[in-house]
């Protein structure tokens, strides 16, 4: 058993994205772009395409396969280097599902009943939601804890799931009288932790929104991006001089935050430049910036998608590396729980 795998407190970053439909600008700014920055900082980084999470709602098999490869291409096009980060799809590493089962027996029904994402996703027809959709946060905790990851960069919407992960780690440690699982830190930082819909500043930008005009997809071409920003909902006032004055102007604030995140600057700096100007000036500038940043990613994704076999090879190699880290931690957990583990590995 390797010491590094089990020394709970070496910084190790883990995050996951579901391959259920394409990537949006929200995923890019709230997750991918920051995953790349973390990789560049030299920290050990593990990124997972969570296909087992995706099937908590119905996925057409051919579409799931395509979405998984496209997501892998999106990660690489955005700057994830499979030599420096571990990049793989979840179902190829069985430790996730195995630890997820153990956590089904650690987490309490009451904890999961409080998860707002389940309520949102299950909607009115809760009786008909899959059991997997309900238990999903336990699997997410397993994703993180089977690597003894310490830091998890995510968007704002995942905060509650990370609190549950901490509760599971603490309860396990307490029940078995061990100091085994680290208590993870959510990393919810930057100006774009919650990118909002372009049609409604009160809703987050999401790949599942029925209106395509509500989001920028990483696969949108330049003309589409420009059109979506031009038609984005705003108010008739010009932009203010200071970020505080964006209070109560959700749509305006969202566009300023998007600009700041794309330009690697702050909302204050954006307003120093555009304060006093109307959206007639700001929207085209934002569209130009978005196209300049997204077009190279878009082109690189298309190039990578031309060779799906190479993507699959990369995912397989990533899964081998991930499994080598996860396996000793899973074995140690089962040992703590009293499972007889006598196969020759
Ligand atoms: P999902 O696409 O729901 O699997 O989310 C993948 C990652 O992108 C998670 O870290 C989310 O928190 C993040 N994310 C999704 N939508 C947004 C958004 N509109 N703004 C910021 N981050 C987001
Ligand atoms: N639940 C996350 C989402 O919907 C995806 C996810 C699954 C994840 N496992 C994870 C994120 C582990 C961070 C860490 O966006």
PDB file of N, CA and C in Angstrom, residues 132-206:
ATOM      1  N   UNK A 132     -31.028   6.024  -8.043  1.00  0.00           N
ATOM      2  CA  UNK A 132     -29.691   6.580  -8.247  1.00  0.00           C
ATOM      3  C   UNK A 132     -29.676   8.097  -8.114  1.00  0.00           C
ATOM      4  N   UNK A 133     -30.727   8.752  -8.597  1.00  0.00           N
ATOM      5  CA  UNK A 133     -30.767  10.212  -8.508  1.00  0.00           C
ATOM      6  C   UNK A 133     -30.793  10.653  -7.038  1.00  0.00           C
ATOM      7  N   UNK A 134     -31.472   9.874  -6.230  1.00  0.00           N
ATOM      8  CA  UNK A 134     -31.546  10.195  -4.799  1.00  0.00           C
ATOM      9  C   UNK A 134     -30.199   9.949  -4.104  1.00  0.00           C
ATOM     10  N   UNK A 135     -29.577   8.812  -4.465  1.00  0.00           N
ATOM     11  CA  UNK A 135     -28.334   8.410  -3.786  1.00  0.00           C
ATOM     12  C   UNK A 135     -27.094   9.086  -4.374  1.00  0.00           C
ATOM     13  N   UNK A 136     -27.270   9.816  -5.452  1.00  0.00           N
ATOM     14  CA  UNK A 136     -26.182  10.452  -6.202  1.00  0.00           C
ATOM     15  C   UNK A 136     -25.128  11.151  -5.328  1.00  0.00           C
ATOM     16  N   UNK A 137     -25.511  11.912  -4.308  1.00  0.00           N
ATOM     17  CA  UNK A 137     -24.460  12.593  -3.523  1.00  0.00           C
ATOM     18  C   UNK A 137     -23.523  11.619  -2.807  1.00  0.00           C
ATOM     19  N   UNK A 138     -24.009  10.406  -2.514  1.00  0.00           N
ATOM     20  CA  UNK A 138     -23.125   9.413  -1.875  1.00  0.00           C
ATOM     21  C   UNK A 138     -22.050   8.969  -2.855  1.00  0.00           C
ATOM     22  N   UNK A 139     -22.450   8.805  -4.105  1.00  0.00           N
ATOM     23  CA  UNK A 139     -21.475   8.423  -5.135  1.00  0.00           C
ATOM     24  C   UNK A 139     -20.482   9.570  -5.351  1.00  0.00           C
ATOM     25  N   UNK A 140     -20.980  10.784  -5.301  1.00  0.00           N
ATOM     26  CA  UNK A 140     -20.084  11.941  -5.458  1.00  0.00           C
ATOM     27  C   UNK A 140     -19.070  11.981  -4.310  1.00  0.00           C
ATOM     28  N   UNK A 141     -19.517  11.676  -3.106  1.00  0.00           N
ATOM     29  CA  UNK A 141     -18.589  11.629  -1.961  1.00  0.00           C
ATOM     30  C   UNK A 141     -17.533  10.548  -2.203  1.00  0.00           C
ATOM     31  N   UNK A 142     -17.963   9.413  -2.749  1.00  0.00           N
ATOM     32  CA  UNK A 142     -17.021   8.322  -3.031  1.00  0.00           C
ATOM     33  C   UNK A 142     -16.006   8.741  -4.094  1.00  0.00           C
ATOM     34  N   UNK A 143     -16.472   9.466  -5.120  1.00  0.00           N
ATOM     35  CA  UNK A 143     -15.553   9.942  -6.168  1.00  0.00           C
ATOM     36  C   UNK A 143     -14.373  10.669  -5.529  1.00  0.00           C
ATOM     37  N   UNK A 144     -14.709  11.503  -4.585  1.00  0.00           N
ATOM     38  CA  UNK A 144     -13.708  12.377  -3.964  1.00  0.00           C
ATOM     39  C   UNK A 144     -12.863  11.593  -2.962  1.00  0.00           C
ATOM     40  N   UNK A 145     -13.550  10.811  -2.120  1.00  0.00           N
ATOM     41  CA  UNK A 145     -12.849  10.206  -0.974  1.00  0.00           C
ATOM     42  C   UNK A 145     -12.064   8.957  -1.352  1.00  0.00           C
ATOM     43  N   UNK A 146     -12.375   8.347  -2.478  1.00  0.00           N
ATOM     44  CA  UNK A 146     -11.598   7.174  -2.869  1.00  0.00           C
ATOM     45  C   UNK A 146     -10.195   7.579  -3.360  1.00  0.00           C
ATOM     46  N   UNK A 147      -9.987   8.867  -3.503  1.00  0.00           N
ATOM     47  CA  UNK A 147      -8.625   9.379  -3.789  1.00  0.00           C
ATOM     48  C   UNK A 147      -8.044  10.121  -2.597  1.00  0.00           C
ATOM     49  N   UNK A 148      -8.768  10.151  -1.492  1.00  0.00           N
ATOM     50  CA  UNK A 148      -8.373  11.013  -0.376  1.00  0.00           C
ATOM     51  C   UNK A 148      -8.082  12.431  -0.870  1.00  0.00           C
ATOM     52  N   UNK A 149      -8.934  12.888  -1.793  1.00  0.00           N
ATOM     53  CA  UNK A 149      -8.747  14.252  -2.304  1.00  0.00           C
ATOM     54  C   UNK A 149      -9.029  15.248  -1.187  1.00  0.00           C
ATOM     55  N   UNK A 150      -8.310  16.342  -1.211  1.00  0.00           N
ATOM     56  CA  UNK A 150      -8.465  17.346  -0.143  1.00  0.00           C
ATOM     57  C   UNK A 150      -9.185  18.600  -0.629  1.00  0.00           C
ATOM     58  N   UNK A 151      -9.111  18.870  -1.931  1.00  0.00           N
ATOM     59  CA  UNK A 151      -9.696  20.105  -2.469  1.00  0.00           C
ATOM     60  C   UNK A 151     -10.538  19.796  -3.703  1.00  0.00           C
ATOM     61  N   UNK A 152     -11.719  20.393  -3.753  1.00  0.00           N
ATOM     62  CA  UNK A 152     -12.646  20.104  -4.846  1.00  0.00           C
ATOM     63  C   UNK A 152     -13.150  21.403  -5.474  1.00  0.00           C
ATOM     64  N   UNK A 153     -12.598  21.800  -6.619  1.00  0.00           N
ATOM     65  CA  UNK A 153     -13.104  23.000  -7.283  1.00  0.00           C
ATOM     66  C   UNK A 153     -14.429  22.707  -7.989  1.00  0.00           C
ATOM     67  N   UNK A 154     -15.423  23.492  -7.689  1.00  0.00           N
ATOM     68  CA  UNK A 154     -16.757  23.325  -8.298  1.00  0.00           C
ATOM     69  C   UNK A 154     -17.438  24.682  -8.391  1.00  0.00           C
ATOM     70  N   UNK A 155     -18.550  24.710  -9.092  1.00  0.00           N
ATOM     71  CA  UNK A 155     -19.407  25.900  -9.087  1.00  0.00           C
ATOM     72  C   UNK A 155     -20.263  25.893  -7.824  1.00  0.00           C
ATOM     73  N   UNK A 156     -20.875  27.029  -7.589  1.00  0.00           N
ATOM     74  CA  UNK A 156     -21.694  27.260  -6.395  1.00  0.00           C
ATOM     75  C   UNK A 156     -22.771  26.177  -6.170  1.00  0.00           C
ATOM     76  N   UNK A 157     -23.326  25.669  -7.283  1.00  0.00           N
ATOM     77  CA  UNK A 157     -24.432  24.712  -7.162  1.00  0.00           C
ATOM     78  C   UNK A 157     -24.040  23.400  -6.470  1.00  0.00           C
ATOM     79  N   UNK A 158     -22.744  23.137  -6.341  1.00  0.00           N
ATOM     80  CA  UNK A 158     -22.312  21.861  -5.757  1.00  0.00           C
ATOM     81  C   UNK A 158     -21.952  21.964  -4.279  1.00  0.00           C
ATOM     82  N   UNK A 159     -22.134  23.142  -3.709  1.00  0.00           N
ATOM     83  CA  UNK A 159     -21.707  23.365  -2.329  1.00  0.00           C
ATOM     84  C   UNK A 159     -22.373  22.392  -1.349  1.00  0.00           C
ATOM     85  N   UNK A 160     -23.657  22.210  -1.509  1.00  0.00           N
ATOM     86  CA  UNK A 160     -24.384  21.350  -0.577  1.00  0.00           C
ATOM     87  C   UNK A 160     -23.886  19.902  -0.653  1.00  0.00           C
ATOM     88  N   UNK A 161     -23.559  19.458  -1.871  1.00  0.00           N
ATOM     89  CA  UNK A 161     -23.043  18.092  -2.017  1.00  0.00           C
ATOM     90  C   UNK A 161     -21.685  17.937  -1.330  1.00  0.00           C
ATOM     91  N   UNK A 162     -20.903  19.002  -1.336  1.00  0.00           N
ATOM     92  CA  UNK A 162     -19.593  18.911  -0.674  1.00  0.00           C
ATOM     93  C   UNK A 162     -19.739  18.928   0.844  1.00  0.00           C
ATOM     94  N   UNK A 163     -20.750  19.612   1.331  1.00  0.00           N
ATOM     95  CA  UNK A 163     -20.999  19.558   2.780  1.00  0.00           C
ATOM     96  C   UNK A 163     -21.395  18.140   3.172  1.00  0.00           C
ATOM     97  N   UNK A 164     -22.186  17.500   2.322  1.00  0.00           N
ATOM     98  CA  UNK A 164     -22.557  16.109   2.593  1.00  0.00           C
ATOM     99  C   UNK A 164     -21.317  15.201   2.582  1.00  0.00           C
ATOM    100  N   UNK A 165     -20.404  15.459   1.654  1.00  0.00           N
ATOM    101  CA  UNK A 165     -19.164  14.672   1.593  1.00  0.00           C
ATOM    102  C   UNK A 165     -18.394  14.803   2.910  1.00  0.00           C
ATOM    103  N   UNK A 166     -18.353  16.012   3.439  1.00  0.00           N
ATOM    104  CA  UNK A 166     -17.683  16.217   4.735  1.00  0.00           C
ATOM    105  C   UNK A 166     -18.400  15.448   5.827  1.00  0.00           C
ATOM    106  N   UNK A 167     -19.730  15.477   5.821  1.00  0.00           N
ATOM    107  CA  UNK A 167     -20.499  14.761   6.845  1.00  0.00           C
ATOM    108  C   UNK A 167     -20.253  13.257   6.767  1.00  0.00           C
ATOM    109  N   UNK A 168     -20.175  12.739   5.547  1.00  0.00           N
ATOM    110  CA  UNK A 168     -19.935  11.304   5.379  1.00  0.00           C
ATOM    111  C   UNK A 168     -18.542  10.946   5.909  1.00  0.00           C
ATOM    112  N   UNK A 169     -17.545  11.746   5.545  1.00  0.00           N
ATOM    113  CA  UNK A 169     -16.179  11.472   6.015  1.00  0.00           C
ATOM    114  C   UNK A 169     -16.130  11.502   7.543  1.00  0.00           C
ATOM    115  N   UNK A 170     -16.770  12.497   8.136  1.00  0.00           N
ATOM    116  CA  UNK A 170     -16.735  12.633   9.605  1.00  0.00           C
ATOM    117  C   UNK A 170     -17.472  11.484  10.289  1.00  0.00           C
ATOM    118  N   UNK A 171     -18.618  11.103   9.722  1.00  0.00           N
ATOM    119  CA  UNK A 171     -19.384  10.013  10.350  1.00  0.00           C
ATOM    120  C   UNK A 171     -18.627   8.697  10.244  1.00  0.00           C
ATOM    121  N   UNK A 172     -18.032   8.447   9.074  1.00  0.00           N
ATOM    122  CA  UNK A 172     -17.248   7.219   8.911  1.00  0.00           C
ATOM    123  C   UNK A 172     -16.110   7.207   9.935  1.00  0.00           C
ATOM    124  N   UNK A 173     -15.354   8.287   9.985  1.00  0.00           N
ATOM    125  CA  UNK A 173     -14.220   8.352  10.918  1.00  0.00           C
ATOM    126  C   UNK A 173     -14.695   8.141  12.363  1.00  0.00           C
ATOM    127  N   UNK A 174     -15.811   8.746  12.683  1.00  0.00           N
ATOM    128  CA  UNK A 174     -16.340   8.645  14.041  1.00  0.00           C
ATOM    129  C   UNK A 174     -16.839   7.225  14.338  1.00  0.00           C
ATOM    130  N   UNK A 175     -17.660   6.679  13.437  1.00  0.00           N
ATOM    131  CA  UNK A 175     -18.260   5.365  13.693  1.00  0.00           C
ATOM    132  C   UNK A 175     -17.208   4.270  13.834  1.00  0.00           C
ATOM    133  N   UNK A 176     -16.156   4.357  13.004  1.00  0.00           N
ATOM    134  CA  UNK A 176     -15.134   3.309  13.037  1.00  0.00           C
ATOM    135  C   UNK A 176     -13.946   3.700  13.908  1.00  0.00           C
ATOM    136  N   UNK A 177     -14.006   4.852  14.512  1.00  0.00           N
ATOM    137  CA  UNK A 177     -12.931   5.275  15.413  1.00  0.00           C
ATOM    138  C   UNK A 177     -11.591   5.422  14.710  1.00  0.00           C
ATOM    139  N   UNK A 178     -11.622   6.005  13.521  1.00  0.00           N
ATOM    140  CA  UNK A 178     -10.384   6.166  12.748  1.00  0.00           C
ATOM    141  C   UNK A 178     -10.245   7.616  12.302  1.00  0.00           C
ATOM    142  N   UNK A 179      -9.043   7.955  11.833  1.00  0.00           N
ATOM    143  CA  UNK A 179      -8.857   9.251  11.177  1.00  0.00           C
ATOM    144  C   UNK A 179      -8.463   8.911   9.745  1.00  0.00           C
ATOM    145  N   UNK A 180      -9.420   8.411   9.003  1.00  0.00           N
ATOM    146  CA  UNK A 180      -9.102   7.823   7.703  1.00  0.00           C
ATOM    147  C   UNK A 180      -9.416   8.749   6.535  1.00  0.00           C
ATOM    148  N   UNK A 181     -10.640   9.253   6.505  1.00  0.00           N
ATOM    149  CA  UNK A 181     -11.010  10.114   5.375  1.00  0.00           C
ATOM    150  C   UNK A 181     -10.717  11.577   5.705  1.00  0.00           C
ATOM    151  N   UNK A 182     -10.104  12.306   4.752  1.00  0.00           N
ATOM    152  CA  UNK A 182      -9.884  13.729   4.989  1.00  0.00           C
ATOM    153  C   UNK A 182     -11.205  14.485   4.894  1.00  0.00           C
ATOM    154  N   UNK A 183     -11.259  15.610   5.566  1.00  0.00           N
ATOM    155  CA  UNK A 183     -12.436  16.466   5.466  1.00  0.00           C
ATOM    156  C   UNK A 183     -12.152  17.459   4.347  1.00  0.00           C
ATOM    157  N   UNK A 184     -12.897  17.337   3.253  1.00  0.00           N
ATOM    158  CA  UNK A 184     -12.540  18.086   2.043  1.00  0.00           C
ATOM    159  C   UNK A 184     -12.930  19.559   2.126  1.00  0.00           C
ATOM    160  N   UNK A 185     -12.149  20.349   1.407  1.00  0.00           N
ATOM    161  CA  UNK A 185     -12.434  21.777   1.284  1.00  0.00           C
ATOM    162  C   UNK A 185     -13.040  22.053  -0.080  1.00  0.00           C
ATOM    163  N   UNK A 186     -14.224  22.660  -0.108  1.00  0.00           N
ATOM    164  CA  UNK A 186     -14.737  23.106  -1.406  1.00  0.00           C
ATOM    165  C   UNK A 186     -13.895  24.292  -1.885  1.00  0.00           C
ATOM    166  N   UNK A 187     -13.665  24.387  -3.177  1.00  0.00           N
ATOM    167  CA  UNK A 187     -12.954  25.545  -3.721  1.00  0.00           C
ATOM    168  C   UNK A 187     -13.919  26.235  -4.675  1.00  0.00           C
ATOM    169  N   UNK A 188     -14.651  27.198  -4.140  1.00  0.00           N
ATOM    170  CA  UNK A 188     -15.663  27.897  -4.953  1.00  0.00           C
ATOM    171  C   UNK A 188     -15.186  29.335  -5.054  1.00  0.00           C
ATOM    172  N   UNK A 189     -14.429  29.611  -6.097  1.00  0.00           N
ATOM    173  CA  UNK A 189     -13.751  30.906  -6.185  1.00  0.00           C
ATOM    174  C   UNK A 189     -13.929  31.533  -7.554  1.00  0.00           C
ATOM    175  N   UNK A 190     -13.664  32.827  -7.609  1.00  0.00           N
ATOM    176  CA  UNK A 190     -13.695  33.523  -8.892  1.00  0.00           C
ATOM    177  C   UNK A 190     -14.988  34.284  -9.068  1.00  0.00           C
ATOM    178  N   UNK A 191     -15.087  35.014 -10.167  1.00  0.00           N
ATOM    179  CA  UNK A 191     -16.288  35.822 -10.395  1.00  0.00           C
ATOM    180  C   UNK A 191     -17.358  35.041 -11.135  1.00  0.00           C
ATOM    181  N   UNK A 192     -17.036  33.801 -11.514  1.00  0.00           N
ATOM    182  CA  UNK A 192     -17.994  33.067 -12.351  1.00  0.00           C
ATOM    183  C   UNK A 192     -18.375  31.727 -11.722  1.00  0.00           C
ATOM    184  N   UNK A 193     -18.570  31.715 -10.410  1.00  0.00           N
ATOM    185  CA  UNK A 193     -18.963  30.463  -9.763  1.00  0.00           C
ATOM    186  C   UNK A 193     -20.427  30.147 -10.042  1.00  0.00           C
ATOM    187  N   UNK A 194     -21.154  31.153 -10.509  1.00  0.00           N
ATOM    188  CA  UNK A 194     -22.555  30.940 -10.870  1.00  0.00           C
ATOM    189  C   UNK A 194     -22.882  31.817 -12.075  1.00  0.00           C
ATOM    190  N   UNK A 195     -22.651  31.277 -13.254  1.00  0.00           N
ATOM    191  CA  UNK A 195     -22.968  31.985 -14.494  1.00  0.00           C
ATOM    192  C   UNK A 195     -24.468  31.801 -14.725  1.00  0.00           C
ATOM    193  N   UNK A 196     -25.172  32.897 -14.977  1.00  0.00           N
ATOM    194  CA  UNK A 196     -26.627  32.825 -15.072  1.00  0.00           C
ATOM    195  C   UNK A 196     -27.094  32.697 -16.525  1.00  0.00           C
ATOM    196  N   UNK A 197     -28.337  32.259 -16.671  1.00  0.00           N
ATOM    197  CA  UNK A 197     -28.968  32.140 -17.985  1.00  0.00           C
ATOM    198  C   UNK A 197     -28.987  33.506 -18.685  1.00  0.00           C
ATOM    199  N   UNK A 198     -28.832  33.499 -20.003  1.00  0.00           N
ATOM    200  CA  UNK A 198     -28.870  34.768 -20.746  1.00  0.00           C
ATOM    201  C   UNK A 198     -30.308  35.276 -20.916  1.00  0.00           C
ATOM    202  N   UNK A 199     -31.272  34.423 -20.591  1.00  0.00           N
ATOM    203  CA  UNK A 199     -32.676  34.823 -20.731  1.00  0.00           C
ATOM    204  C   UNK A 199     -33.296  35.211 -19.396  1.00  0.00           C
ATOM    205  N   UNK A 200     -32.670  34.793 -18.285  1.00  0.00           N
ATOM    206  CA  UNK A 200     -33.268  35.001 -16.967  1.00  0.00           C
ATOM    207  C   UNK A 200     -32.145  35.035 -15.929  1.00  0.00           C
ATOM    208  N   UNK A 201     -31.859  36.233 -15.442  1.00  0.00           N
ATOM    209  CA  UNK A 201     -30.752  36.420 -14.497  1.00  0.00           C
ATOM    210  C   UNK A 201     -30.960  35.745 -13.157  1.00  0.00           C
ATOM    211  N   UNK A 202     -32.131  35.124 -12.958  1.00  0.00           N
ATOM    212  CA  UNK A 202     -32.392  34.425 -11.697  1.00  0.00           C
ATOM    213  C   UNK A 202     -32.159  32.929 -11.790  1.00  0.00           C
ATOM    214  N   UNK A 203     -31.802  32.458 -12.978  1.00  0.00           N
ATOM    215  CA  UNK A 203     -31.609  31.004 -13.176  1.00  0.00           C
ATOM    216  C   UNK A 203     -30.187  30.748 -13.634  1.00  0.00           C
ATOM    217  N   UNK A 204     -29.586  29.622 -13.204  1.00  0.00           N
ATOM    218  CA  UNK A 204     -28.203  29.404 -13.645  1.00  0.00           C
ATOM    219  C   UNK A 204     -28.178  28.913 -15.101  1.00  0.00           C
ATOM    220  N   UNK A 205     -27.109  29.251 -15.792  1.00  0.00           N
ATOM    221  CA  UNK A 205     -26.930  28.754 -17.155  1.00  0.00           C
ATOM    222  C   UNK A 205     -26.752  27.245 -17.076  1.00  0.00           C
ATOM    223  N   UNK A 206     -27.558  26.515 -17.850  1.00  0.00           N
ATOM    224  CA  UNK A 206     -27.534  25.063 -17.711  1.00  0.00           C
ATOM    225  C   UNK A 206     -27.711  24.378 -19.059  1.00  0.00           C
TER     226      UNK A 206
END
